[in-house]
């Protein structure tokens, strides 16, 4: 990994410590409620796996896979659903789990969509946030870490489908994407 990582920004220990805190917070906030935790594939998988182990409630889990439409419609923020949820969200309390919020378009679209489908309440939990890059407002209820405006990989986040398995969050060396 030394050949592709410029700098380790957040270590595995720091990530696990923060996830424990988020799990406790979520456990306290949802006591007595039926919570559905919705992971956005594939980036959120590693974060979500660790997070749910730290939520001490009878939750259920579901997954969605989305991709943004081409450049032309980026301003609309519309996203294409590649894999939809398996279960109805009507009347349910939902927690969307995402790897990183960048412009905010994906989560802005998804939370509105799930509200339209009749969810009782939609909240957002993201491992990382790049607030400098935001173009639309998104209310982040649970946040792991803020990161600078750099391309990061690891702990589920990829570059060209690689590096998701790195146990830390690191910035990518420029030559990795220059050589492609
Ligand atoms: P948004 O709709 O907020 O602009 O896009 C969020 C998505 O962009 C994330 O789910 C992720 O797939 C991708 N993304 C944004 N910044 C980064 C980054 O620094 N590294 C990686 N690997 N993906 C990113």
Coordinates of N, CA and C and ligand atoms in Angstrom, one line a residue:
X1 N 0.8 -1.2 0.0 CA 0.0 0.0 0.0 C 0.9 1.3 0.0
X2 N 2.1 1.1 0.4 CA 3.0 2.3 0.4 C 3.2 2.9 -1.0
X3 N 3.0 2.1 -2.0 CA 3.1 2.6 -3.4 C 1.9 3.4 -3.9
X4 N 0.8 3.3 -3.2 CA -0.4 4.1 -3.7 C -0.9 5.1 -2.7
X5 N -0.5 5.0 -1.4 CA -1.0 5.9 -0.4 C -0.1 7.0 -0.1
X6 N -0.6 8.3 -0.3 CA 0.3 9.4 0.0 C 0.4 9.6 1.5
X7 N -0.8 9.6 2.2 CA -0.8 9.8 3.7 C -2.0 9.0 4.3
X8 N -1.7 8.4 5.4 CA -2.8 7.8 6.2 C -3.4 8.9 7.0
X9 N -4.7 9.2 6.7 CA -5.4 10.3 7.3 C -6.1 9.9 8.6
X10 N -6.6 8.7 8.6 CA -7.3 8.2 9.8 C -7.0 6.7 10.0
X11 N -6.4 6.4 11.2 CA -6.0 5.0 11.4 C -7.2 4.1 11.7
X12 N -7.0 2.8 11.6 CA -8.0 1.8 12.0 C -8.5 2.0 13.4
X13 N -7.5 2.2 14.3 CA -7.9 2.4 15.7 C -8.8 3.6 15.9
X14 N -8.5 4.7 15.3 CA -9.3 5.9 15.4 C -10.7 5.7 14.8
X15 N -10.7 4.9 13.7 CA -12.0 4.7 13.1 C -12.9 3.8 14.0
X16 N -12.3 2.8 14.6 CA -13.1 1.9 15.4 C -13.6 2.6 16.7
X17 N -12.7 3.5 17.2 CA -13.1 4.2 18.4 C -14.3 5.1 18.1
X18 N -14.2 5.8 17.0 CA -15.3 6.7 16.6 C -16.6 5.9 16.3
X19 N -16.5 4.7 15.7 CA -17.7 3.9 15.3 C -18.4 3.5 16.6
X20 N -17.6 3.1 17.6 CA -18.1 2.7 18.9 C -19.0 3.9 19.5
X21 N -18.4 5.1 19.4 CA -19.2 6.3 19.9 C -20.5 6.5 19.1
X22 N -20.4 6.4 17.8 CA -21.6 6.5 17.0 C -22.6 5.5 17.3
X23 N -22.2 4.2 17.5 CA -23.1 3.1 17.8 C -23.8 3.4 19.1
X24 N -23.1 3.9 20.1 CA -23.7 4.2 21.4 C -24.8 5.3 21.3
X25 N -24.4 6.4 20.5 CA -25.3 7.5 20.2 C -26.6 7.0 19.6
X26 N -26.4 6.1 18.5 CA -27.6 5.6 17.8 C -28.4 4.7 18.7
X27 N -27.8 3.9 19.5 CA -28.5 3.0 20.4 C -29.4 3.9 21.4
X28 N -28.8 5.0 21.9 CA -29.6 5.8 22.8 C -30.7 6.5 22.1
X29 N -30.5 7.0 20.9 CA -31.5 7.8 20.1 C -32.7 6.9 19.7
X30 N -32.4 5.6 19.4 CA -33.5 4.8 18.8 C -34.1 3.8 19.8
X31 N -33.9 4.0 21.1 CA -34.4 3.0 22.1 C -35.9 2.9 21.9
X32 N -36.4 1.7 21.9 CA -37.9 1.5 21.8 C -38.5 1.7 20.3
X33 N -37.6 2.0 19.4 CA -38.1 2.2 18.0 C -37.6 1.0 17.1
X34 N -38.3 0.8 16.0 CA -37.9 -0.2 15.0 C -37.0 0.5 14.0
X35 N -35.7 0.2 14.0 CA -34.8 0.9 13.1 C -34.4 0.0 12.0
X36 N -34.4 0.6 10.8 CA -33.9 -0.1 9.6 C -32.6 0.6 9.2
X37 N -31.5 -0.1 9.1 CA -30.2 0.5 8.7 C -30.0 0.2 7.3
X38 N -29.9 1.2 6.5 CA -29.8 1.1 5.0 C -28.4 1.4 4.5
X39 N -27.7 0.4 4.0 CA -26.3 0.7 3.5 C -26.3 1.0 2.1
X40 N -25.5 1.9 1.7 CA -25.3 2.3 0.2 C -24.1 1.5 -0.3
X41 N -24.4 0.6 -1.2 CA -23.3 -0.3 -1.8 C -22.5 0.5 -2.7
X42 N -21.2 0.2 -2.9 CA -20.5 -0.8 -2.1 C -19.7 -0.1 -1.0
X43 N -19.5 1.2 -1.1 CA -18.6 1.9 -0.3 C -18.9 1.9 1.2
X44 N -20.2 1.7 1.6 CA -20.5 1.8 3.0 C -20.4 0.4 3.7
X45 N -20.1 -0.6 3.0 CA -20.2 -2.0 3.5 C -19.3 -2.2 4.8
X46 N -18.1 -1.8 4.7 CA -17.2 -2.1 5.8 C -17.5 -1.2 7.0
X47 N -17.9 0.0 6.8 CA -18.3 0.9 7.8 C -19.6 0.4 8.5
X48 N -20.5 0.0 7.7 CA -21.8 -0.5 8.2 C -21.6 -1.8 9.0
X49 N -20.8 -2.7 8.5 CA -20.5 -3.9 9.3 C -20.0 -3.6 10.7
X50 N -19.1 -2.7 10.8 CA -18.6 -2.4 12.1 C -19.6 -1.6 13.0
X51 N -20.3 -0.7 12.3 CA -21.3 0.1 13.0 C -22.4 -0.7 13.6
X52 N -23.0 -1.6 12.9 CA -24.2 -2.4 13.4 C -23.8 -3.3 14.6
X53 N -22.5 -3.7 14.6 CA -22.0 -4.5 15.8 C -22.0 -3.7 17.1
X54 N -22.1 -2.3 16.9 CA -22.0 -1.4 18.0 C -23.4 -0.8 18.3
X55 N -24.4 -1.3 17.7 CA -25.8 -0.8 17.9 C -26.5 -1.9 18.7
X56 N -26.9 -1.6 20.0 CA -27.5 -2.6 20.8 C -29.0 -2.5 20.8
X57 N -29.6 -2.8 19.6 CA -31.0 -2.7 19.4 C -31.4 -3.8 18.4
X58 N -32.7 -4.2 18.3 CA -33.1 -5.2 17.3 C -33.4 -4.5 16.0
X59 N -32.3 -4.2 15.3 CA -32.4 -3.5 14.0 C -32.6 -4.5 12.9
X60 N -33.1 -4.0 11.7 CA -33.0 -4.8 10.5 C -32.1 -4.0 9.5
X61 N -31.6 -4.8 8.5 CA -30.7 -4.1 7.5 C -31.2 -4.3 6.1
X62 N -30.9 -3.3 5.3 CA -31.2 -3.4 3.9 C -30.1 -2.7 3.1
X63 N -30.1 -2.9 1.8 CA -29.0 -2.2 1.0 C -29.6 -1.6 -0.3
X64 N -29.0 -0.6 -0.8 CA -29.3 0.0 -2.0 C -28.0 0.3 -2.8
X65 N -28.1 0.2 -4.1 CA -26.9 0.5 -4.9 C -27.3 1.6 -5.9
X66 N -26.6 2.7 -6.0 CA -27.0 3.8 -6.8 C -25.8 4.3 -7.6
X67 N -26.1 5.0 -8.8 CA -25.0 5.7 -9.4 C -25.6 7.0 -10.0
X68 N -24.8 8.0 -10.1 CA -25.3 9.3 -10.6 C -25.4 9.2 -12.1
X69 N -26.4 9.9 -12.6 CA -26.5 10.0 -14.1 C -25.3 10.7 -14.6
X70 N -25.1 10.8 -15.9 CA -23.9 11.4 -16.5 C -23.8 12.9 -16.1
X71 N -22.7 13.5 -16.6 CA -22.4 14.9 -16.2 C -23.6 15.9 -16.5
X72 N -24.3 15.6 -17.6 CA -25.4 16.5 -18.0 C -26.4 16.7 -17.0
X73 N -26.7 15.7 -16.2 CA -27.8 15.8 -15.2 C -27.3 16.0 -13.8
X74 N -26.0 16.2 -13.7 CA -25.4 16.2 -12.3 C -26.1 17.4 -11.5
X75 N -26.4 18.5 -12.2 CA -27.0 19.6 -11.4 C -28.4 19.2 -10.8
X76 N -29.1 18.3 -11.5 CA -30.4 17.9 -10.9 C -30.2 17.0 -9.7
X77 N -29.0 16.3 -9.7 CA -28.8 15.5 -8.5 C -29.5 14.2 -8.6
X78 N -30.1 13.9 -9.8 CA -30.8 12.6 -9.9 C -29.9 11.4 -9.9
X79 N -30.3 10.4 -9.2 CA -29.4 9.2 -9.3 C -30.2 8.0 -9.8
X80 N -29.4 7.1 -10.4 CA -30.0 5.9 -11.0 C -29.9 4.8 -9.9
X81 N -31.1 4.1 -9.7 CA -31.1 3.0 -8.7 C -30.7 1.7 -9.4
X82 N -29.6 1.2 -9.0 CA -29.1 -0.1 -9.6 C -29.7 -1.3 -8.9
X83 N -29.7 -1.1 -7.5 CA -30.4 -2.2 -6.7 C -31.2 -1.4 -5.7
X84 N -32.5 -1.8 -5.7 CA -33.4 -1.1 -4.8 C -33.5 -1.9 -3.5
X85 N -34.2 -1.3 -2.5 CA -34.4 -2.0 -1.2 C -35.2 -3.3 -1.4
X86 N -35.0 -4.2 -0.5 CA -35.8 -5.5 -0.6 C -37.2 -5.3 0.1
X87 N -37.2 -4.4 1.1 CA -38.4 -4.2 2.0 C -39.1 -2.8 1.8
X88 N -40.3 -2.8 2.2 CA -41.0 -1.5 2.2 C -40.5 -0.6 3.4
X89 N -40.5 0.7 3.1 CA -40.0 1.6 4.2 C -41.1 2.3 4.9
X90 N -42.4 2.0 4.5 CA -43.5 2.8 5.0 C -43.6 2.7 6.5
X91 N -43.7 3.9 7.1 CA -43.8 4.0 8.5 C -42.6 3.7 9.3
X92 N -41.5 3.4 8.7 CA -40.3 2.9 9.4 C -39.3 4.1 9.7
X93 N -38.5 3.9 10.7 CA -37.4 4.8 11.0 C -36.2 4.3 10.3
X94 N -35.6 5.2 9.4 CA -34.5 4.7 8.6 C -33.2 5.4 8.9
X95 N -32.1 4.7 8.9 CA -30.8 5.3 9.0 C -30.0 4.9 7.8
X96 N -29.8 5.9 6.9 CA -29.0 5.7 5.7 C -27.5 5.7 6.1
X97 N -26.7 4.7 5.8 CA -25.3 4.7 6.1 C -24.5 4.8 4.8
X98 N -23.7 5.8 4.7 CA -22.9 6.2 3.5 C -21.4 6.2 3.9
X99 N -20.6 6.0 2.9 CA -19.1 6.1 3.1 C -18.7 7.6 3.2
X100 N -19.1 8.4 2.2 CA -18.6 9.8 2.2 C -19.6 10.7 1.6
X101 N -19.8 11.9 2.1 CA -20.6 12.9 1.4 C -19.7 14.0 0.8
X102 N -19.9 14.2 -0.5 CA -19.1 15.1 -1.2 C -19.9 16.3 -1.6
X103 N -20.6 16.3 -2.8 CA -21.4 17.4 -3.2 C -22.7 17.3 -2.4
X104 N -23.1 16.1 -1.9 CA -24.4 16.0 -1.2 C -25.5 15.5 -2.1
X105 N -25.3 15.5 -3.4 CA -26.4 15.2 -4.3 C -27.0 13.8 -4.1
X106 N -26.2 12.8 -3.9 CA -26.7 11.4 -3.8 C -27.6 11.3 -2.5
X107 N -27.1 11.8 -1.4 CA -27.9 11.7 -0.2 C -29.1 12.6 -0.2
X108 N -29.0 13.7 -0.8 CA -30.1 14.6 -0.9 C -31.3 14.0 -1.7
X109 N -30.9 13.3 -2.8 CA -31.9 12.6 -3.6 C -32.5 11.4 -2.9
X110 N -31.6 10.6 -2.3 CA -32.1 9.4 -1.6 C -33.0 9.7 -0.4
X111 N -32.6 10.7 0.4 CA -33.4 10.9 1.6 C -34.8 11.4 1.2
X112 N -34.8 12.2 0.1 CA -36.2 12.7 -0.4 C -37.0 11.6 -0.9
X113 N -36.3 10.7 -1.7 CA -37.0 9.5 -2.2 C -37.6 8.6 -1.2
X114 N -36.9 8.4 -0.1 CA -37.4 7.5 0.9 C -38.5 8.1 1.8
X115 N -38.4 9.5 1.9 CA -39.5 10.2 2.6 C -40.7 10.1 1.7
X116 N -40.6 10.3 0.4 CA -41.8 10.2 -0.5 C -42.4 8.8 -0.4
X117 N -41.6 7.8 -0.2 CA -42.1 6.4 -0.1 C -42.8 6.1 1.3
X118 N -42.9 7.2 2.1 CA -43.6 7.0 3.3 C -42.9 6.6 4.6
X119 N -41.5 6.8 4.6 CA -40.8 6.5 5.8 C -41.2 7.5 6.9
X120 N -41.1 7.0 8.1 CA -41.5 7.9 9.2 C -40.5 8.9 9.4
X121 N -39.2 8.5 9.4 CA -38.1 9.5 9.6 C -36.8 8.9 9.0
X122 N -36.1 9.8 8.3 CA -34.9 9.4 7.6 C -33.8 10.2 8.2
X123 N -32.8 9.5 8.7 CA -31.6 10.1 9.2 C -30.4 9.6 8.5
X124 N -29.3 10.4 8.5 CA -28.1 10.0 7.8 C -26.9 9.8 8.7
X125 N -26.2 8.7 8.4 CA -24.9 8.5 9.1 C -23.8 8.3 8.1
X126 N -22.8 9.1 8.1 CA -21.7 9.0 7.1 C -20.4 8.8 7.9
X127 N -19.5 8.0 7.3 CA -18.2 7.9 7.9 C -17.4 9.1 7.7
X128 N -17.5 9.7 6.5 CA -16.6 10.8 6.1 C -17.5 11.9 5.5
X129 N -17.0 13.2 5.7 CA -17.7 14.3 5.1 C -16.6 15.2 4.5
X130 N -16.8 15.7 3.3 CA -16.0 16.8 2.7 C -16.8 18.0 2.6
X131 N -17.0 18.8 3.6 CA -17.9 19.9 3.6 C -17.6 21.0 2.6
X132 N -16.3 21.1 2.3 CA -15.9 22.2 1.3 C -16.5 22.0 -0.1
X133 N -16.9 20.7 -0.4 CA -17.4 20.4 -1.7 C -18.9 20.4 -1.9
X134 N -19.6 20.7 -0.8 CA -21.1 20.6 -0.8 C -21.7 21.6 -1.8
X135 N -22.6 21.1 -2.6 CA -23.4 22.0 -3.5 C -24.9 22.0 -3.1
X136 N -25.4 21.0 -2.4 CA -26.8 21.0 -1.9 C -26.7 20.7 -0.4
X137 N -27.7 21.2 0.3 CA -27.8 21.0 1.7 C -28.2 19.6 2.1
X138 N -27.4 19.0 3.0 CA -27.8 17.7 3.5 C -27.6 17.7 5.0
X139 N -28.6 17.3 5.7 CA -28.5 17.3 7.2 C -27.8 15.9 7.6
X140 N -26.6 16.1 8.1 CA -25.9 14.9 8.6 C -26.2 14.7 10.1
X141 N -26.8 13.6 10.4 CA -27.1 13.4 11.8 C -26.0 12.7 12.6
X142 N -25.3 11.8 12.0 CA -24.1 11.1 12.6 C -22.9 11.2 11.7
X143 N -21.8 11.7 12.2 CA -20.7 11.9 11.3 C -19.4 11.3 12.0
X144 N -18.7 10.5 11.2 CA -17.4 9.9 11.7 C -16.4 11.0 11.8
X145 N -15.9 11.5 10.6 CA -14.8 12.4 10.5 C -15.0 13.3 9.3
X146 N -14.5 14.6 9.4 CA -14.4 15.5 8.3 C -13.0 15.2 7.6
X147 N -13.0 15.2 6.3 CA -11.7 15.1 5.6 C -11.5 16.3 4.6
X148 N -10.3 16.6 4.3 CA -10.0 17.7 3.4 C -10.4 17.3 2.0
X149 N -10.4 18.2 1.1 CA -10.8 18.0 -0.3 C -9.7 17.3 -1.1
X150 N -9.5 16.0 -0.7 CA -8.6 15.1 -1.4 C -9.3 13.8 -1.7
X151 N -8.8 13.1 -2.7 CA -9.4 11.8 -3.0 C -8.9 10.8 -2.0
X152 N -9.8 10.2 -1.3 CA -9.4 9.2 -0.2 C -9.9 7.8 -0.6
X153 N -9.2 6.9 -0.1 CA -9.6 5.4 -0.3 C -9.4 4.7 1.0
X154 N -9.9 3.4 1.0 CA -9.8 2.6 2.2 C -11.0 2.5 3.0
X155 N -11.1 1.5 3.9 CA -12.3 1.3 4.7 C -13.6 1.3 3.9
X156 N -13.5 0.7 2.7 CA -14.7 0.6 1.9 C -14.7 1.5 0.7
X157 N -13.9 2.6 0.7 CA -13.8 3.5 -0.4 C -12.8 3.1 -1.4
X158 N -13.1 3.2 -2.7 CA -12.3 2.6 -3.7 C -11.7 3.7 -4.7
X159 N -10.7 3.3 -5.4 CA -10.4 4.0 -6.7 C -10.4 2.9 -7.7
X160 N -11.3 3.0 -8.7 CA -11.4 2.0 -9.8 C -11.6 0.6 -9.2
X161 N -12.4 0.5 -8.1 CA -12.8 -0.7 -7.5 C -11.7 -1.3 -6.6
X162 N -10.5 -0.6 -6.6 CA -9.4 -1.1 -5.7 C -9.3 -0.4 -4.4
X163 N -8.6 -1.0 -3.5 CA -8.2 -0.4 -2.2 C -9.3 -0.3 -1.1
X164 N -10.5 -0.9 -1.4 CA -11.6 -0.9 -0.5 C -11.2 -1.6 0.8
X165 N -10.3 -2.6 0.7 CA -9.9 -3.4 1.8 C -8.9 -2.8 2.7
X166 N -8.3 -1.7 2.4 CA -7.3 -1.1 3.3 C -8.0 -0.8 4.6
X167 N -7.4 -1.1 5.8 CA -8.2 -0.9 7.0 C -8.2 0.5 7.6
X168 N -7.6 1.5 6.8 CA -7.5 2.9 7.2 C -8.1 3.7 6.1
X169 N -8.2 5.1 6.4 CA -8.5 6.0 5.3 C -7.2 6.8 5.0
X170 N -6.9 6.7 3.7 CA -5.7 7.4 3.2 C -5.9 8.2 1.9
X171 N -5.1 9.2 1.7 CA -5.2 9.9 0.4 C -4.3 9.2 -0.6
X172 N -4.8 9.3 -1.8 CA -4.2 8.5 -2.9 C -3.0 9.4 -3.6
X173 N -1.9 8.7 -3.9 CA -0.8 9.4 -4.6 C -1.3 9.9 -5.9
X174 N -0.9 11.1 -6.3 CA -1.4 11.6 -7.6 C -1.0 10.7 -8.8
X175 N 0.2 10.1 -8.7 CA 0.6 9.2 -9.8 C -0.3 8.0 -10.1
X176 N -1.1 7.6 -9.1 CA -2.0 6.5 -9.2 C -3.0 6.8 -10.3
X177 N -3.6 8.0 -10.2 CA -4.6 8.3 -11.2 C -4.1 9.0 -12.5
X178 N -2.8 9.5 -12.4 CA -2.2 10.1 -13.6 C -1.8 9.0 -14.5
X179 N -1.4 7.8 -14.0 CA -0.9 6.7 -14.8 C -2.0 6.0 -15.6
X180 N -3.3 6.3 -15.3 CA -4.4 5.5 -15.9 C -4.7 6.1 -17.2
Ligands
LIG1 P1 -22.0 13.1 -3.7 O1 -23.3 12.8 -4.3 O2 -22.1 13.5 -2.2 O3 -21.2 14.0 -4.5 O4 -21.2 11.7 -3.8 C1 -20.8 10.9 -2.9 C2 -20.1 9.7 -3.5 O5 -19.0 10.1 -4.3 C3 -19.6 8.7 -2.5 O6 -20.5 7.7 -2.1 C4 -18.4 8.2 -3.2 O7 -18.8 7.1 -4.0 C5 -17.9 9.3 -4.1 N1 -16.8 10.0 -3.6 C6 -16.7 11.3 -3.3 N2 -15.5 11.7 -2.8 C7 -14.8 10.5 -2.8 C8 -13.4 10.2 -2.3 O8 -12.6 11.1 -1.9 N3 -13.0 9.0 -2.5 C9 -13.8 8.0 -3.0 N4 -13.3 6.8 -3.0 N5 -15.1 8.2 -3.4 C10 -15.6 9.5 -3.3

